[in-house]
mmCIF file of C-alpha atoms in Angstrom:
data_model
loop_
_atom_site.group_PDB
_atom_site.id
_atom_site.type_symbol
_atom_site.label_atom_id
_atom_site.label_comp_id
_atom_site.label_asym_id
_atom_site.label_seq_id
_atom_site.Cartn_x
_atom_site.Cartn_y
_atom_site.Cartn_z
ATOM 1 C CA UNK K 1 -73.782 42.584 -0.194
ATOM 2 C CA UNK K 2 -70.490 44.503 1.002
ATOM 3 C CA UNK K 3 -70.050 46.793 -1.540
ATOM 4 C CA UNK K 4 -67.009 48.915 -2.058
ATOM 5 C CA UNK K 5 -67.613 51.530 -5.194
ATOM 6 C CA UNK K 6 -66.225 53.812 -6.891
ATOM 7 C CA UNK K 7 -67.214 54.691 -10.408
ATOM 8 C CA UNK K 8 -67.610 53.572 -13.423
ATOM 9 C CA UNK K 9 -68.509 53.785 -17.419
ATOM 10 C CA UNK K 10 -70.960 51.574 -18.050
ATOM 11 C CA UNK K 11 -71.549 48.069 -16.626
ATOM 12 C CA UNK K 12 -69.951 45.735 -18.959
ATOM 13 C CA UNK K 13 -68.229 47.232 -21.559
ATOM 14 C CA UNK K 14 -66.129 50.093 -20.183
ATOM 15 C CA UNK K 15 -66.043 53.476 -22.615
ATOM 16 C CA UNK K 16 -64.592 56.527 -22.359
ATOM 17 C CA UNK K 17 -66.488 59.143 -21.654
ATOM 18 C CA UNK K 18 -65.743 62.231 -24.476
ATOM 19 C CA UNK K 19 -63.002 64.926 -22.820
ATOM 20 C CA UNK K 20 -63.879 67.729 -24.219
ATOM 21 C CA UNK K 21 -61.389 69.900 -25.079
ATOM 22 C CA UNK K 22 -59.678 73.301 -23.848
ATOM 23 C CA UNK K 23 -61.617 76.195 -25.093
ATOM 24 C CA UNK K 24 -63.482 79.041 -23.455
ATOM 25 C CA UNK K 25 -67.137 78.991 -23.668
ATOM 26 C CA UNK K 26 -69.829 80.934 -22.194
ATOM 27 C CA UNK K 27 -70.720 78.436 -20.100
ATOM 28 C CA UNK K 28 -67.882 79.998 -17.757
ATOM 29 C CA UNK K 29 -68.148 82.938 -15.435
ATOM 30 C CA UNK K 30 -65.024 85.284 -15.945
ATOM 31 C CA UNK K 31 -62.751 86.406 -13.051
ATOM 32 C CA UNK K 32 -59.284 88.300 -13.584
ATOM 33 C CA UNK K 33 -57.459 88.572 -11.481
ATOM 34 C CA UNK K 34 -52.585 89.195 -10.917
ATOM 35 C CA UNK K 35 -50.274 87.135 -10.941
ATOM 36 C CA UNK K 36 -46.482 87.562 -11.658
ATOM 37 C CA UNK K 37 -47.422 91.780 -12.273
ATOM 38 C CA UNK K 38 -49.744 90.542 -15.725
ATOM 39 C CA UNK K 39 -53.403 90.532 -16.336
ATOM 40 C CA UNK K 40 -54.942 86.786 -16.411
ATOM 41 C CA UNK K 41 -58.030 85.337 -17.052
ATOM 42 C CA UNK K 42 -59.733 83.162 -14.342
ATOM 43 C CA UNK K 43 -61.966 80.732 -15.295
ATOM 44 C CA UNK K 44 -64.304 78.710 -12.859
ATOM 45 C CA UNK K 45 -66.513 76.505 -14.914
ATOM 46 C CA UNK K 46 -69.884 75.063 -13.812
ATOM 47 C CA UNK K 47 -69.065 71.846 -14.760
ATOM 48 C CA UNK K 48 -66.276 69.257 -13.980
ATOM 49 C CA UNK K 49 -65.739 68.485 -17.207
ATOM 50 C CA UNK K 50 -62.565 69.959 -17.419
ATOM 51 C CA UNK K 51 -61.461 69.605 -14.306
ATOM 52 C CA UNK K 52 -61.537 65.778 -13.243
ATOM 53 C CA UNK K 53 -60.767 62.942 -16.020
ATOM 54 C CA UNK K 54 -62.891 59.797 -16.547
ATOM 55 C CA UNK K 55 -64.314 57.832 -13.496
ATOM 56 C CA UNK K 56 -62.738 55.271 -15.330
ATOM 57 C CA UNK K 57 -59.317 55.810 -13.878
ATOM 58 C CA UNK K 58 -60.558 55.385 -10.417
ATOM 59 C CA UNK K 59 -60.784 51.899 -9.815
ATOM 60 C CA UNK K 60 -64.256 50.552 -10.136
ATOM 61 C CA UNK K 61 -66.987 48.863 -7.089
ATOM 62 C CA UNK K 62 -65.688 46.488 -5.244
ATOM 63 C CA UNK K 63 -68.574 44.315 -4.195
ATOM 64 C CA UNK K 64 -67.981 41.415 -1.741
ATOM 65 C CA UNK K 65 -70.347 38.955 0.179
ATOM 66 C CA UNK K 66 -71.068 41.035 3.663
ATOM 67 C CA UNK K 67 -71.092 37.813 6.009
ATOM 68 C CA UNK K 68 -70.934 34.313 5.416
ATOM 69 C CA UNK K 69 -74.531 32.653 5.391
ATOM 70 C CA UNK K 70 -76.050 29.760 7.061
ATOM 71 C CA UNK K 71 -76.603 27.769 3.650
ATOM 72 C CA UNK K 72 -72.742 28.027 2.738
ATOM 73 C CA UNK K 73 -69.547 26.189 3.692
ATOM 74 C CA UNK K 74 -66.623 27.921 4.449
ATOM 75 C CA UNK K 75 -65.317 26.677 0.864
ATOM 76 C CA UNK K 76 -68.486 28.074 -0.925
ATOM 77 C CA UNK K 77 -67.820 31.905 0.715
ATOM 78 C CA UNK K 78 -64.673 31.794 0.195
ATOM 79 C CA UNK K 79 -64.754 31.628 -3.479
ATOM 80 C CA UNK K 80 -67.581 34.125 -3.910
ATOM 81 C CA UNK K 81 -64.763 36.195 -1.821
ATOM 82 C CA UNK K 82 -62.861 35.029 -4.390
ATOM 83 C CA UNK K 83 -65.016 35.501 -7.275
ATOM 84 C CA UNK K 84 -65.579 39.753 -6.180
ATOM 85 C CA UNK K 85 -62.257 40.098 -6.592
ATOM 86 C CA UNK K 86 -61.242 38.321 -9.502
ATOM 87 C CA UNK K 87 -64.366 40.674 -11.162
ATOM 88 C CA UNK K 88 -62.811 43.980 -10.202
ATOM 89 C CA UNK K 89 -59.652 43.052 -11.112
ATOM 90 C CA UNK K 90 -60.560 42.294 -14.356
ATOM 91 C CA UNK K 91 -62.684 45.282 -14.194
ATOM 92 C CA UNK K 92 -59.754 47.215 -13.265
ATOM 93 C CA UNK K 93 -57.774 45.929 -16.379
ATOM 94 C CA UNK K 94 -60.663 46.979 -19.093
ATOM 95 C CA UNK K 95 -60.543 50.069 -17.277
ATOM 96 C CA UNK K 96 -56.716 50.551 -17.926
ATOM 97 C CA UNK K 97 -57.192 49.867 -22.046
ATOM 98 C CA UNK K 98 -60.521 52.567 -22.188
ATOM 99 C CA UNK K 99 -57.882 54.941 -20.464
ATOM 100 C CA UNK K 100 -54.612 53.237 -22.796
ATOM 101 C CA UNK K 101 -57.324 54.173 -25.786
ATOM 102 C CA UNK K 102 -58.519 57.670 -24.518
ATOM 103 C CA UNK K 103 -55.119 59.288 -24.100
ATOM 104 C CA UNK K 104 -53.969 58.068 -27.796
ATOM 105 C CA UNK K 105 -55.825 61.527 -29.199
ATOM 106 C CA UNK K 106 -54.177 63.950 -26.391
ATOM 107 C CA UNK K 107 -51.310 61.875 -26.869
ATOM 108 C CA UNK K 108 -51.117 62.281 -31.519
ATOM 109 C CA UNK K 109 -52.332 65.985 -30.572
ATOM 110 C CA UNK K 110 -48.743 67.138 -27.991
ATOM 111 C CA UNK K 111 -46.945 65.059 -30.991
ATOM 112 C CA UNK K 112 -48.430 67.421 -33.629
ATOM 113 C CA UNK K 113 -48.944 70.637 -32.171
ATOM 114 C CA UNK K 114 -47.168 70.992 -28.729
ATOM 115 C CA UNK K 115 -43.731 69.533 -29.415
ATOM 116 C CA UNK K 116 -43.947 65.893 -28.553
ATOM 117 C CA UNK K 117 -44.503 67.403 -24.843
ATOM 118 C CA UNK K 118 -47.312 68.193 -22.552
ATOM 119 C CA UNK K 119 -45.747 70.783 -21.504
ATOM 120 C CA UNK K 120 -45.638 73.083 -24.737
ATOM 121 C CA UNK K 121 -49.860 71.874 -25.004
ATOM 122 C CA UNK K 122 -50.393 73.726 -21.996
ATOM 123 C CA UNK K 123 -48.693 76.772 -22.655
ATOM 124 C CA UNK K 124 -50.497 76.732 -26.259
ATOM 125 C CA UNK K 125 -53.732 76.284 -24.127
ATOM 126 C CA UNK K 126 -54.016 73.637 -26.439
ATOM 127 C CA UNK K 127 -55.040 71.170 -23.415
ATOM 128 C CA UNK K 128 -58.042 70.790 -20.651
ATOM 129 C CA UNK K 129 -56.474 69.390 -17.097
ATOM 130 C CA UNK K 130 -59.276 65.846 -18.101
ATOM 131 C CA UNK K 131 -57.136 65.267 -20.972
ATOM 132 C CA UNK K 132 -54.512 66.298 -18.776
ATOM 133 C CA UNK K 133 -54.970 63.875 -16.050
ATOM 134 C CA UNK K 134 -56.163 61.052 -18.681
ATOM 135 C CA UNK K 135 -53.116 60.567 -20.378
ATOM 136 C CA UNK K 136 -51.081 60.995 -17.385
ATOM 137 C CA UNK K 137 -52.959 58.891 -15.373
ATOM 138 C CA UNK K 138 -53.051 56.068 -18.641
ATOM 139 C CA UNK K 139 -49.200 56.491 -18.568
ATOM 140 C CA UNK K 140 -49.210 55.402 -14.824
ATOM 141 C CA UNK K 141 -51.253 52.199 -14.943
ATOM 142 C CA UNK K 142 -49.705 51.795 -18.857
ATOM 143 C CA UNK K 143 -46.174 51.083 -17.104
ATOM 144 C CA UNK K 144 -47.500 48.172 -14.381
ATOM 145 C CA UNK K 145 -49.584 46.596 -16.711
ATOM 146 C CA UNK K 146 -46.897 43.854 -18.336
ATOM 147 C CA UNK K 147 -46.078 42.524 -14.215
ATOM 148 C CA UNK K 148 -48.987 42.682 -12.612
ATOM 149 C CA UNK K 149 -50.574 41.077 -15.451
ATOM 150 C CA UNK K 150 -48.252 38.374 -15.042
ATOM 151 C CA UNK K 151 -48.739 38.356 -11.369
ATOM 152 C CA UNK K 152 -52.683 38.109 -11.944
ATOM 153 C CA UNK K 153 -53.021 35.279 -14.426
ATOM 154 C CA UNK K 154 -49.899 33.166 -11.590
ATOM 155 C CA UNK K 155 -51.976 34.247 -8.697
ATOM 156 C CA UNK K 156 -55.757 34.505 -9.918
ATOM 157 C CA UNK K 157 -57.777 35.280 -6.678
ATOM 158 C CA UNK K 158 -55.157 35.236 -4.089
ATOM 159 C CA UNK K 159 -53.709 37.978 -6.698
ATOM 160 C CA UNK K 160 -54.901 40.867 -3.247
ATOM 161 C CA UNK K 161 -53.348 38.915 -0.800
ATOM 162 C CA UNK K 162 -49.706 39.008 -2.769
ATOM 163 C CA UNK K 163 -50.449 42.792 -3.872
ATOM 164 C CA UNK K 164 -50.711 44.442 -0.556
ATOM 165 C CA UNK K 165 -46.557 43.760 -0.285
ATOM 166 C CA UNK K 166 -45.841 45.331 -3.651
ATOM 167 C CA UNK K 167 -48.546 48.296 -3.974
ATOM 168 C CA UNK K 168 -46.665 49.903 -6.436
ATOM 169 C CA UNK K 169 -46.457 47.465 -8.853
ATOM 170 C CA UNK K 170 -50.404 47.420 -9.070
ATOM 171 C CA UNK K 171 -52.080 49.444 -12.278
ATOM 172 C CA UNK K 172 -54.550 52.767 -9.861
ATOM 173 C CA UNK K 173 -57.747 50.970 -12.001
ATOM 174 C CA UNK K 174 -56.475 47.640 -9.753
ATOM 175 C CA UNK K 175 -56.013 48.450 -6.339
ATOM 176 C CA UNK K 176 -58.813 47.972 -3.601
ATOM 177 C CA UNK K 177 -59.831 50.419 -1.336
ATOM 178 C CA UNK K 178 -57.726 48.919 2.173
ATOM 179 C CA UNK K 179 -54.801 49.468 -0.244
ATOM 180 C CA UNK K 180 -55.238 52.981 -1.353
ATOM 181 C CA UNK K 181 -55.579 53.013 2.090
ATOM 182 C CA UNK K 182 -53.104 51.656 3.411
ATOM 183 C CA UNK K 183 -50.554 53.589 0.767
ATOM 184 C CA UNK K 184 -51.742 56.911 2.324
ATOM 185 C CA UNK K 185 -51.427 56.024 6.160
ATOM 186 C CA UNK K 186 -47.857 55.201 5.792
ATOM 187 C CA UNK K 187 -47.090 57.933 3.220
ATOM 188 C CA UNK K 188 -49.195 60.304 6.118
ATOM 189 C CA UNK K 189 -47.318 58.798 8.688
ATOM 190 C CA UNK K 190 -43.218 59.143 6.561
ATOM 191 C CA UNK K 191 -44.649 62.849 6.051
ATOM 192 C CA UNK K 192 -45.539 63.786 10.239
ATOM 193 C CA UNK K 193 -42.326 61.916 11.302
ATOM 194 C CA UNK K 194 -40.009 63.893 8.660
ATOM 195 C CA UNK K 195 -41.476 67.331 9.573
ATOM 196 C CA UNK K 196 -40.451 66.256 13.512
ATOM 197 C CA UNK K 197 -36.648 66.151 12.887
ATOM 198 C CA UNK K 198 -36.602 69.139 9.138
ATOM 199 C CA UNK K 199 -34.272 70.175 8.374
ATOM 200 C CA UNK K 200 -33.981 73.898 7.184
ATOM 201 C CA UNK K 201 -36.402 75.456 5.323
ATOM 202 C CA UNK K 202 -35.786 75.668 1.758
ATOM 203 C CA UNK K 203 -34.544 80.126 0.749
ATOM 204 C CA UNK K 204 -36.434 82.151 -2.026
ATOM 205 C CA UNK K 205 -34.650 81.096 -5.053
ATOM 206 C CA UNK K 206 -34.010 77.744 -3.578
ATOM 207 C CA UNK K 207 -34.306 74.901 -6.623
ATOM 208 C CA UNK K 208 -34.251 71.033 -6.246
ATOM 209 C CA UNK K 209 -30.488 71.433 -7.661
ATOM 210 C CA UNK K 210 -29.895 73.602 -4.937
ATOM 211 C CA UNK K 211 -31.171 71.321 -1.884
ATOM 212 C CA UNK K 212 -28.989 69.711 0.293
ATOM 213 C CA UNK K 213 -29.706 65.652 0.905
ATOM 214 C CA UNK K 214 -31.454 65.963 4.153
ATOM 215 C CA UNK K 215 -33.883 68.562 2.140
ATOM 216 C CA UNK K 216 -34.553 66.565 -1.001
ATOM 217 C CA UNK K 217 -35.194 63.185 1.805
ATOM 218 C CA UNK K 218 -37.429 65.148 3.642
ATOM 219 C CA UNK K 219 -39.570 66.216 0.206
ATOM 220 C CA UNK K 220 -39.408 62.662 -0.688
ATOM 221 C CA UNK K 221 -40.651 61.127 2.116
ATOM 222 C CA UNK K 222 -43.324 63.812 2.400
ATOM 223 C CA UNK K 223 -44.520 63.221 -1.460
ATOM 224 C CA UNK K 224 -43.162 59.136 -1.185
ATOM 225 C CA UNK K 225 -41.354 59.251 -3.404
ATOM 226 C CA UNK K 226 -39.356 56.618 -2.898
ATOM 227 C CA UNK K 227 -39.874 53.144 -1.095
ATOM 228 C CA UNK K 228 -40.016 53.087 2.449
ATOM 229 C CA UNK K 229 -38.641 49.274 1.426
ATOM 230 C CA UNK K 230 -34.662 51.434 1.165
ATOM 231 C CA UNK K 231 -34.628 52.111 5.039
ATOM 232 C CA UNK K 232 -35.791 48.428 6.287
ATOM 233 C CA UNK K 233 -33.181 47.069 4.077
ATOM 234 C CA UNK K 234 -30.474 47.982 6.414
ATOM 235 C CA UNK K 235 -32.733 49.381 9.417
ATOM 236 C CA UNK K 236 -29.600 49.574 11.260
ATOM 237 C CA UNK K 237 -28.106 52.570 9.003
ATOM 238 C CA UNK K 238 -29.764 55.511 7.139
ATOM 239 C CA UNK K 239 -29.733 53.293 4.233
ATOM 240 C CA UNK K 240 -32.062 56.063 1.728
ATOM 241 C CA UNK K 241 -31.652 56.082 -2.101
ATOM 242 C CA UNK K 242 -28.740 57.728 -3.817
ATOM 243 C CA UNK K 243 -28.673 61.838 -3.742
ATOM 244 C CA UNK K 244 -29.519 62.056 -7.663
ATOM 245 C CA UNK K 245 -31.991 59.584 -8.104
ATOM 246 C CA UNK K 246 -33.904 61.679 -5.130
ATOM 247 C CA UNK K 247 -33.187 64.695 -6.969
ATOM 248 C CA UNK K 248 -34.730 63.577 -10.079
ATOM 249 C CA UNK K 249 -37.390 62.002 -8.949
ATOM 250 C CA UNK K 250 -38.689 65.384 -7.177
ATOM 251 C CA UNK K 251 -37.366 67.593 -10.076
ATOM 252 C CA UNK K 252 -40.187 65.475 -12.150
ATOM 253 C CA UNK K 253 -42.464 65.349 -9.830
ATOM 254 C CA UNK K 254 -42.715 69.085 -9.031
ATOM 255 C CA UNK K 255 -42.819 69.723 -13.004
ATOM 256 C CA UNK K 256 -45.912 67.288 -13.553
ATOM 257 C CA UNK K 257 -47.531 69.516 -10.418
ATOM 258 C CA UNK K 258 -46.479 72.642 -11.706
ATOM 259 C CA UNK K 259 -48.216 72.237 -15.304
ATOM 260 C CA UNK K 260 -51.560 70.481 -13.386
ATOM 261 C CA UNK K 261 -51.735 73.910 -10.910
ATOM 262 C CA UNK K 262 -51.075 75.934 -14.296
ATOM 263 C CA UNK K 263 -54.252 74.089 -15.809
ATOM 264 C CA UNK K 264 -55.852 74.009 -12.022
ATOM 265 C CA UNK K 265 -55.771 78.325 -12.232
ATOM 266 C CA UNK K 266 -57.025 78.162 -15.517
ATOM 267 C CA UNK K 267 -59.990 76.875 -14.431
ATOM 268 C CA UNK K 268 -60.111 78.519 -10.947
ATOM 269 C CA UNK K 269 -58.001 76.909 -9.159
ATOM 270 C CA UNK K 270 -58.728 76.088 -5.650
ATOM 271 C CA UNK K 271 -62.432 77.913 -5.763
ATOM 272 C CA UNK K 272 -63.290 75.540 -8.790
ATOM 273 C CA UNK K 273 -61.581 72.192 -6.637
ATOM 274 C CA UNK K 274 -63.840 73.842 -3.161
ATOM 275 C CA UNK K 275 -67.037 73.833 -6.036
ATOM 276 C CA UNK K 276 -66.558 70.594 -7.713
ATOM 277 C CA UNK K 277 -64.009 68.249 -6.043
ATOM 278 C CA UNK K 278 -66.632 67.935 -2.790
ATOM 279 C CA UNK K 279 -69.107 66.015 -1.751
ATOM 280 C CA UNK K 280 -71.426 68.719 -0.829
ATOM 281 C CA UNK K 281 -71.218 69.958 -4.671
ATOM 282 C CA UNK K 282 -74.110 66.441 -5.697
ATOM 283 C CA UNK K 283 -77.229 66.852 -2.897
ATOM 284 C CA UNK K 284 -78.365 65.312 -0.438
ATOM 285 C CA UNK K 285 -74.853 62.664 -0.478
ATOM 286 C CA UNK K 286 -72.560 60.912 1.316
ATOM 287 C CA UNK K 287 -68.826 60.530 1.238
ATOM 288 C CA UNK K 288 -68.873 56.627 2.159
ATOM 289 C CA UNK K 289 -69.967 54.772 -0.787
ATOM 290 C CA UNK K 290 -69.896 51.739 0.919
ATOM 291 C CA UNK K 291 -73.332 49.603 1.304
ATOM 292 C CA UNK K 292 -74.948 52.143 -1.170
ATOM 293 C CA UNK K 293 -75.714 51.917 -5.091
ATOM 294 C CA UNK K 294 -76.760 55.713 -4.824
ATOM 295 C CA UNK K 295 -75.877 57.276 -7.886
ATOM 296 C CA UNK K 296 -75.235 60.399 -5.796
ATOM 297 C CA UNK K 297 -73.343 58.738 -3.521
ATOM 298 C CA UNK K 298 -71.349 56.829 -6.161
ATOM 299 C CA UNK K 299 -70.242 60.562 -7.249
ATOM 300 C CA UNK K 300 -69.348 62.160 -3.858
ATOM 301 C CA UNK K 301 -67.393 59.626 -3.818
ATOM 302 C CA UNK K 302 -65.188 60.002 -7.028
ATOM 303 C CA UNK K 303 -65.105 64.167 -6.265
ATOM 304 C CA UNK K 304 -63.579 63.010 -2.382
ATOM 305 C CA UNK K 305 -60.989 61.040 -3.923
ATOM 306 C CA UNK K 306 -60.557 63.397 -6.624
ATOM 307 C CA UNK K 307 -59.769 66.486 -3.822
ATOM 308 C CA UNK K 308 -57.921 63.763 -1.904
ATOM 309 C CA UNK K 309 -55.870 62.983 -5.526
ATOM 310 C CA UNK K 310 -55.062 66.490 -5.597
ATOM 311 C CA UNK K 311 -53.885 66.943 -2.082
ATOM 312 C CA UNK K 312 -51.643 64.226 -1.645
ATOM 313 C CA UNK K 313 -49.571 64.990 -5.154
ATOM 314 C CA UNK K 314 -48.679 68.509 -2.865
ATOM 315 C CA UNK K 315 -48.415 66.519 0.172
ATOM 316 C CA UNK K 316 -51.042 67.026 1.617
ATOM 317 C CA UNK K 317 -52.668 65.049 4.374
ATOM 318 C CA UNK K 318 -56.279 63.852 3.842
ATOM 319 C CA UNK K 319 -57.264 60.753 6.156
ATOM 320 C CA UNK K 320 -59.134 62.100 9.374
ATOM 321 C CA UNK K 321 -59.460 65.475 8.049
ATOM 322 C CA UNK K 322 -62.711 67.679 7.056
ATOM 323 C CA UNK K 323 -63.069 69.045 3.027
ATOM 324 C CA UNK K 324 -63.034 72.676 4.189
ATOM 325 C CA UNK K 325 -59.138 71.967 6.160
ATOM 326 C CA UNK K 326 -57.799 70.273 3.085
ATOM 327 C CA UNK K 327 -58.921 73.231 0.725
ATOM 328 C CA UNK K 328 -57.127 75.877 3.405
ATOM 329 C CA UNK K 329 -54.375 73.799 2.925
ATOM 330 C CA UNK K 330 -54.707 74.324 -1.148
ATOM 331 C CA UNK K 331 -55.314 77.846 -1.196
ATOM 332 C CA UNK K 332 -51.495 77.666 0.952
ATOM 333 C CA UNK K 333 -50.176 75.523 -1.621
ATOM 334 C CA UNK K 334 -51.633 77.831 -4.176
ATOM 335 C CA UNK K 335 -50.618 81.022 -2.649
ATOM 336 C CA UNK K 336 -46.945 80.255 -2.062
ATOM 337 C CA UNK K 337 -46.014 79.534 -5.509
ATOM 338 C CA UNK K 338 -45.550 82.868 -6.399
ATOM 339 C CA UNK K 339 -42.849 82.948 -4.327
ATOM 340 C CA UNK K 340 -41.221 79.060 -4.228
ATOM 341 C CA UNK K 341 -43.709 76.400 -3.347
ATOM 342 C CA UNK K 342 -40.621 73.834 -1.861
ATOM 343 C CA UNK K 343 -41.486 76.144 1.490
ATOM 344 C CA UNK K 344 -44.981 74.163 1.235
ATOM 345 C CA UNK K 345 -43.336 70.841 2.237
ATOM 346 C CA UNK K 346 -42.347 72.598 5.507
ATOM 347 C CA UNK K 347 -45.687 73.340 7.429
#
């Protein structure tokens, strides 16, 4: 059997793992550092329960027949493949509902204690990064459920052949490994192409509101915020989204990343990521979880995915790169926060 593994909660019904609320329990190692001329405490957690959301926020395993056996006809073989995809999508859709339920208490807390915003909870230290990512990923997937569910009902086991053309409508928990890889390859290609002819680097005082259109397009391309289909509609012309739309998307993304950065720094920043989001944190395991049902290798795969998602949100390449190389770029990102993080998009 060919197995594409991603961690999941339980083999039957999916249950959301308990997401602990933020506090400063004794199992933390305390460090002090200076930021913006003020003393603050940085905590490096000994486990990842406050750092990473439940494994249900990632795609489930995709189990397909490795090769066609002598006893199977072509029809039977493809039927087994279709059955594997069908099971994968059903589990992924269940995970969306599981994550939705897990996010409701967090949203209720935001409504009561955070002024109906996650920003309020972050500023008051009333939310963990695991909770923050749980609700953000749940929101991302919930918005895609209506169209994807309709597509799934109509196409059934043929869904994989259709969704590759419309990746953005697919909830993340329902994205097959090759689809995730292809999406990242396309974003990194666009990022590299944009860097070849990038506009001037922003100044320290620049904000998304003061950036030129070319600077906005460069950042948007680096993050994959606007679809490449804008360029394919009229290939003979520089057909791109309206400037206000690009500016708005960049502003919203930077607001999200800023909250995520804040929560990461409270738990130890890059040091915490290096400790928990790398395969080396799982002794004797491999990053590749393909063709293995070893629990340690599943965990190593999950941690690598979390590292890549952290990096991708900050326009950092992950493909064919070691963990040390990714962590080095993440250190640069956090070092630029005190100056102007917009400069991180120019390398």
